[in-house]
Amino acid sequence: MFLMLLAVFPSIYLIRYVYRMDGVEKEPVGLLAKVFFAGVLSAVPAVAAELMLQRLFAGIFTNTEGVAYLLAENFIGVALVEEFCKREAVRRRVWNNPEFNCTFDGIVYCVCGSLGFATIENILYIFSGGGYQVAVMRALTSIPLHAFCGVYMGYYFGMARKAAQNEYEARSATLLTLSLAVPTLIHGAYDFILNLDFEWMTLAVVAFCVILDGMAISRIRASSRDDLPFWY
C-alpha cells in the first residue's frame, strides 16, 4: 500500500500545485480526471511505437552504444513518441471543449495528461522490481520531468488554442509545433544524459532536473500571472 502511495503521490502533488495556480477560472475536476486517464491510456500506443522504432534503429545502427544510436533512440524513439502521444491524448479531449477558454488552461490540461502517462509508467517501473529506491529516485527526477515537459507543452498549447480561436491559423500551427518540439527536446536531453556512461552521470541528471524545475516553476508563475480569457 505504501509503495503504491509512493508511486502516485508525486503526480497528485504536482497536479494540485498547477491546479491551484489557475487563478482566472478553475477547470472542472471531472474533466481533469478524463484528461488524466487519457494520459494513462496514451501509454499503450507509445509503448507500441517505441518497440517498433527500437527494432528499426537496431537494424539501422551497427553500434547500439554509439552516440548516433543514443540520439535517435532517446530523442525520436522515446521522447518524440511519448510527447506526441501525450499531447494528442490531451488535444482530442479538450481542444474543442468550451472549458478550454484561457491560456493557462493549456498548462493545466497538459500537465494533467502528462502525469497520467507518468503515473502508469511509474507504477510499472516500481512494481516490476524497482521497489522503494526506484520510487524515491523517480519521484525526484522522472515524475517532475514529465510534469514540466507538460508545462512547456501546455504553454504553447494554450497559446495555439487562443490563436485558433481568433482565427490566426498559421500562428496556431506554429505554436502547436512548438508544443511538441520543446518538450521533446527537454525529454530527449534528459534521457540522453541518463543513458550516457560516465562518472558524474547521476550528478548531471540531478543538476539538469534542478535547473529545469526552476525554469518550469518560473514559467508557471508567469503564465498564471498573465493569464487571460481567449477573447481578450
PDB file of N, CA and C in Angstrom, residues 43 45-58 61 68-85 117 121 184 187-188 191 195:
ATOM      1  N   ALA A  43      -0.194   5.706 -22.968  1.00  0.00           N
ATOM      2  CA  ALA A  43       0.998   4.868 -22.818  1.00  0.00           C
ATOM      3  C   ALA A  43       0.936   3.641 -23.735  1.00  0.00           C
ATOM      4  N   PRO A  45      -0.301   3.237 -27.094  1.00  0.00           N
ATOM      5  CA  PRO A  45       0.311   3.458 -28.408  1.00  0.00           C
ATOM      6  C   PRO A  45       1.771   3.873 -28.307  1.00  0.00           C
ATOM      7  N   ALA A  46       2.137   4.554 -27.210  1.00  0.00           N
ATOM      8  CA  ALA A  46       3.530   4.967 -27.043  1.00  0.00           C
ATOM      9  C   ALA A  46       4.449   3.752 -26.943  1.00  0.00           C
ATOM     10  N   VAL A  47       4.061   2.772 -26.144  1.00  0.00           N
ATOM     11  CA  VAL A  47       4.883   1.566 -25.993  1.00  0.00           C
ATOM     12  C   VAL A  47       4.974   0.807 -27.317  1.00  0.00           C
ATOM     13  N   ALA A  48       3.870   0.708 -28.034  1.00  0.00           N
ATOM     14  CA  ALA A  48       3.875   0.007 -29.325  1.00  0.00           C
ATOM     15  C   ALA A  48       4.818   0.686 -30.314  1.00  0.00           C
ATOM     16  N   ALA A  49       4.753   2.023 -30.386  1.00  0.00           N
ATOM     17  CA  ALA A  49       5.620   2.769 -31.304  1.00  0.00           C
ATOM     18  C   ALA A  49       7.083   2.681 -30.880  1.00  0.00           C
ATOM     19  N   GLU A  50       7.335   2.721 -29.576  1.00  0.00           N
ATOM     20  CA  GLU A  50       8.708   2.629 -29.081  1.00  0.00           C
ATOM     21  C   GLU A  50       9.339   1.285 -29.427  1.00  0.00           C
ATOM     22  N   LEU A  51       8.589   0.208 -29.281  1.00  0.00           N
ATOM     23  CA  LEU A  51       9.111  -1.117 -29.613  1.00  0.00           C
ATOM     24  C   LEU A  51       9.412  -1.232 -31.110  1.00  0.00           C
ATOM     25  N   MET A  52       8.537  -0.665 -31.924  1.00  0.00           N
ATOM     26  CA  MET A  52       8.744  -0.699 -33.369  1.00  0.00           C
ATOM     27  C   MET A  52       9.989   0.096 -33.761  1.00  0.00           C
ATOM     28  N   LEU A  53      10.146   1.290 -33.192  1.00  0.00           N
ATOM     29  CA  LEU A  53      11.304   2.129 -33.522  1.00  0.00           C
ATOM     30  C   LEU A  53      12.591   1.546 -32.958  1.00  0.00           C
ATOM     31  N   GLN A  54      12.496   0.893 -31.814  1.00  0.00           N
ATOM     32  CA  GLN A  54      13.678   0.249 -31.232  1.00  0.00           C
ATOM     33  C   GLN A  54      14.240  -0.804 -32.184  1.00  0.00           C
ATOM     34  N   ARG A  55      13.355  -1.603 -32.769  1.00  0.00           N
ATOM     35  CA  ARG A  55      13.788  -2.610 -33.746  1.00  0.00           C
ATOM     36  C   ARG A  55      14.339  -1.958 -35.005  1.00  0.00           C
ATOM     37  N   LEU A  56      13.691  -0.870 -35.439  1.00  0.00           N
ATOM     38  CA  LEU A  56      14.148  -0.159 -36.631  1.00  0.00           C
ATOM     39  C   LEU A  56      15.545   0.394 -36.436  1.00  0.00           C
ATOM     40  N   PHE A  57      15.776   1.071 -35.313  1.00  0.00           N
ATOM     41  CA  PHE A  57      17.085   1.671 -35.055  1.00  0.00           C
ATOM     42  C   PHE A  57      18.163   0.606 -34.854  1.00  0.00           C
ATOM     43  N   ALA A  58      17.781  -0.526 -34.260  1.00  0.00           N
ATOM     44  CA  ALA A  58      18.752  -1.617 -34.073  1.00  0.00           C
ATOM     45  C   ALA A  58      19.204  -2.162 -35.418  1.00  0.00           C
ATOM     46  N   PHE A  61      21.513   1.080 -37.056  1.00  0.00           N
ATOM     47  CA  PHE A  61      22.792   1.401 -36.422  1.00  0.00           C
ATOM     48  C   PHE A  61      23.502   0.112 -35.999  1.00  0.00           C
ATOM     49  N   ALA A  68      25.264   8.202 -32.089  1.00  0.00           N
ATOM     50  CA  ALA A  68      24.215   8.337 -33.110  1.00  0.00           C
ATOM     51  C   ALA A  68      22.979   7.518 -32.732  1.00  0.00           C
ATOM     52  N   TYR A  69      23.207   6.289 -32.286  1.00  0.00           N
ATOM     53  CA  TYR A  69      22.077   5.452 -31.871  1.00  0.00           C
ATOM     54  C   TYR A  69      21.367   6.051 -30.661  1.00  0.00           C
ATOM     55  N   LEU A  70      22.133   6.508 -29.679  1.00  0.00           N
ATOM     56  CA  LEU A  70      21.538   7.078 -28.474  1.00  0.00           C
ATOM     57  C   LEU A  70      20.718   8.328 -28.790  1.00  0.00           C
ATOM     58  N   LEU A  71      21.210   9.155 -29.707  1.00  0.00           N
ATOM     59  CA  LEU A  71      20.464  10.347 -30.107  1.00  0.00           C
ATOM     60  C   LEU A  71      19.134   9.966 -30.756  1.00  0.00           C
ATOM     61  N   ALA A  72      19.200   9.018 -31.696  1.00  0.00           N
ATOM     62  CA  ALA A  72      17.984   8.589 -32.382  1.00  0.00           C
ATOM     63  C   ALA A  72      17.007   7.927 -31.416  1.00  0.00           C
ATOM     64  N   GLU A  73      17.526   7.045 -30.587  1.00  0.00           N
ATOM     65  CA  GLU A  73      16.678   6.303 -29.656  1.00  0.00           C
ATOM     66  C   GLU A  73      16.031   7.221 -28.623  1.00  0.00           C
ATOM     67  N   ASN A  74      16.827   8.123 -28.042  1.00  0.00           N
ATOM     68  CA  ASN A  74      16.314   8.952 -26.955  1.00  0.00           C
ATOM     69  C   ASN A  74      15.449  10.116 -27.432  1.00  0.00           C
ATOM     70  N   PHE A  75      15.848  10.761 -28.518  1.00  0.00           N
ATOM     71  CA  PHE A  75      15.100  11.925 -28.972  1.00  0.00           C
ATOM     72  C   PHE A  75      13.894  11.551 -29.841  1.00  0.00           C
ATOM     73  N   ILE A  76      14.016  10.491 -30.646  1.00  0.00           N
ATOM     74  CA  ILE A  76      12.925  10.102 -31.534  1.00  0.00           C
ATOM     75  C   ILE A  76      12.170   8.898 -30.990  1.00  0.00           C
ATOM     76  N   GLY A  77      12.916   7.837 -30.678  1.00  0.00           N
ATOM     77  CA  GLY A  77      12.291   6.586 -30.269  1.00  0.00           C
ATOM     78  C   GLY A  77      11.595   6.638 -28.926  1.00  0.00           C
ATOM     79  N   VAL A  78      11.957   7.607 -28.074  1.00  0.00           N
ATOM     80  CA  VAL A  78      11.317   7.728 -26.763  1.00  0.00           C
ATOM     81  C   VAL A  78      10.643   9.090 -26.604  1.00  0.00           C
ATOM     82  N   ALA A  79      11.445  10.160 -26.619  1.00  0.00           N
ATOM     83  CA  ALA A  79      10.904  11.489 -26.305  1.00  0.00           C
ATOM     84  C   ALA A  79       9.818  11.938 -27.278  1.00  0.00           C
ATOM     85  N   LEU A  80      10.097  11.877 -28.579  1.00  0.00           N
ATOM     86  CA  LEU A  80       9.114  12.325 -29.560  1.00  0.00           C
ATOM     87  C   LEU A  80       7.846  11.478 -29.501  1.00  0.00           C
ATOM     88  N   VAL A  81       8.031  10.175 -29.389  1.00  0.00           N
ATOM     89  CA  VAL A  81       6.876   9.269 -29.336  1.00  0.00           C
ATOM     90  C   VAL A  81       6.003   9.569 -28.119  1.00  0.00           C
ATOM     91  N   GLU A  82       6.621   9.658 -26.952  1.00  0.00           N
ATOM     92  CA  GLU A  82       5.847   9.853 -25.724  1.00  0.00           C
ATOM     93  C   GLU A  82       5.182  11.227 -25.683  1.00  0.00           C
ATOM     94  N   GLU A  83       5.926  12.267 -26.060  1.00  0.00           N
ATOM     95  CA  GLU A  83       5.342  13.609 -26.013  1.00  0.00           C
ATOM     96  C   GLU A  83       4.216  13.751 -27.044  1.00  0.00           C
ATOM     97  N   PHE A  84       4.372  13.126 -28.209  1.00  0.00           N
ATOM     98  CA  PHE A  84       3.310  13.180 -29.211  1.00  0.00           C
ATOM     99  C   PHE A  84       2.057  12.471 -28.704  1.00  0.00           C
ATOM    100  N   CYS A  85       2.228  11.276 -28.137  1.00  0.00           N
ATOM    101  CA  CYS A  85       1.073  10.518 -27.657  1.00  0.00           C
ATOM    102  C   CYS A  85       0.364  11.256 -26.526  1.00  0.00           C
ATOM    103  N   PHE A 117       0.229   9.766 -17.898  1.00  0.00           N
ATOM    104  CA  PHE A 117       1.213   8.899 -18.541  1.00  0.00           C
ATOM    105  C   PHE A 117       2.302   8.520 -17.542  1.00  0.00           C
ATOM    106  N   GLU A 121       3.423   4.733 -15.955  1.00  0.00           N
ATOM    107  CA  GLU A 121       4.813   4.345 -16.182  1.00  0.00           C
ATOM    108  C   GLU A 121       5.515   4.103 -14.852  1.00  0.00           C
ATOM    109  N   THR A 184       9.813  17.692 -26.382  1.00  0.00           N
ATOM    110  CA  THR A 184      10.597  16.589 -26.945  1.00  0.00           C
ATOM    111  C   THR A 184      12.091  16.823 -26.735  1.00  0.00           C
ATOM    112  N   HIS A 187      12.808  16.361 -22.926  1.00  0.00           N
ATOM    113  CA  HIS A 187      12.712  14.939 -22.573  1.00  0.00           C
ATOM    114  C   HIS A 187      13.876  14.156 -23.181  1.00  0.00           C
ATOM    115  N   GLY A 188      14.179  14.434 -24.458  1.00  0.00           N
ATOM    116  CA  GLY A 188      15.272  13.728 -25.115  1.00  0.00           C
ATOM    117  C   GLY A 188      16.612  14.006 -24.465  1.00  0.00           C
ATOM    118  N   ASP A 191      16.837  11.947 -21.201  1.00  0.00           N
ATOM    119  CA  ASP A 191      17.096  10.522 -21.465  1.00  0.00           C
ATOM    120  C   ASP A 191      18.497  10.295 -22.009  1.00  0.00           C
ATOM    121  N   ASN A 195      21.430   7.969 -20.280  1.00  0.00           N
ATOM    122  CA  ASN A 195      21.967   6.782 -20.939  1.00  0.00           C
ATOM    123  C   ASN A 195      23.450   6.878 -21.270  1.00  0.00           C
TER     124      ASN A 195
END
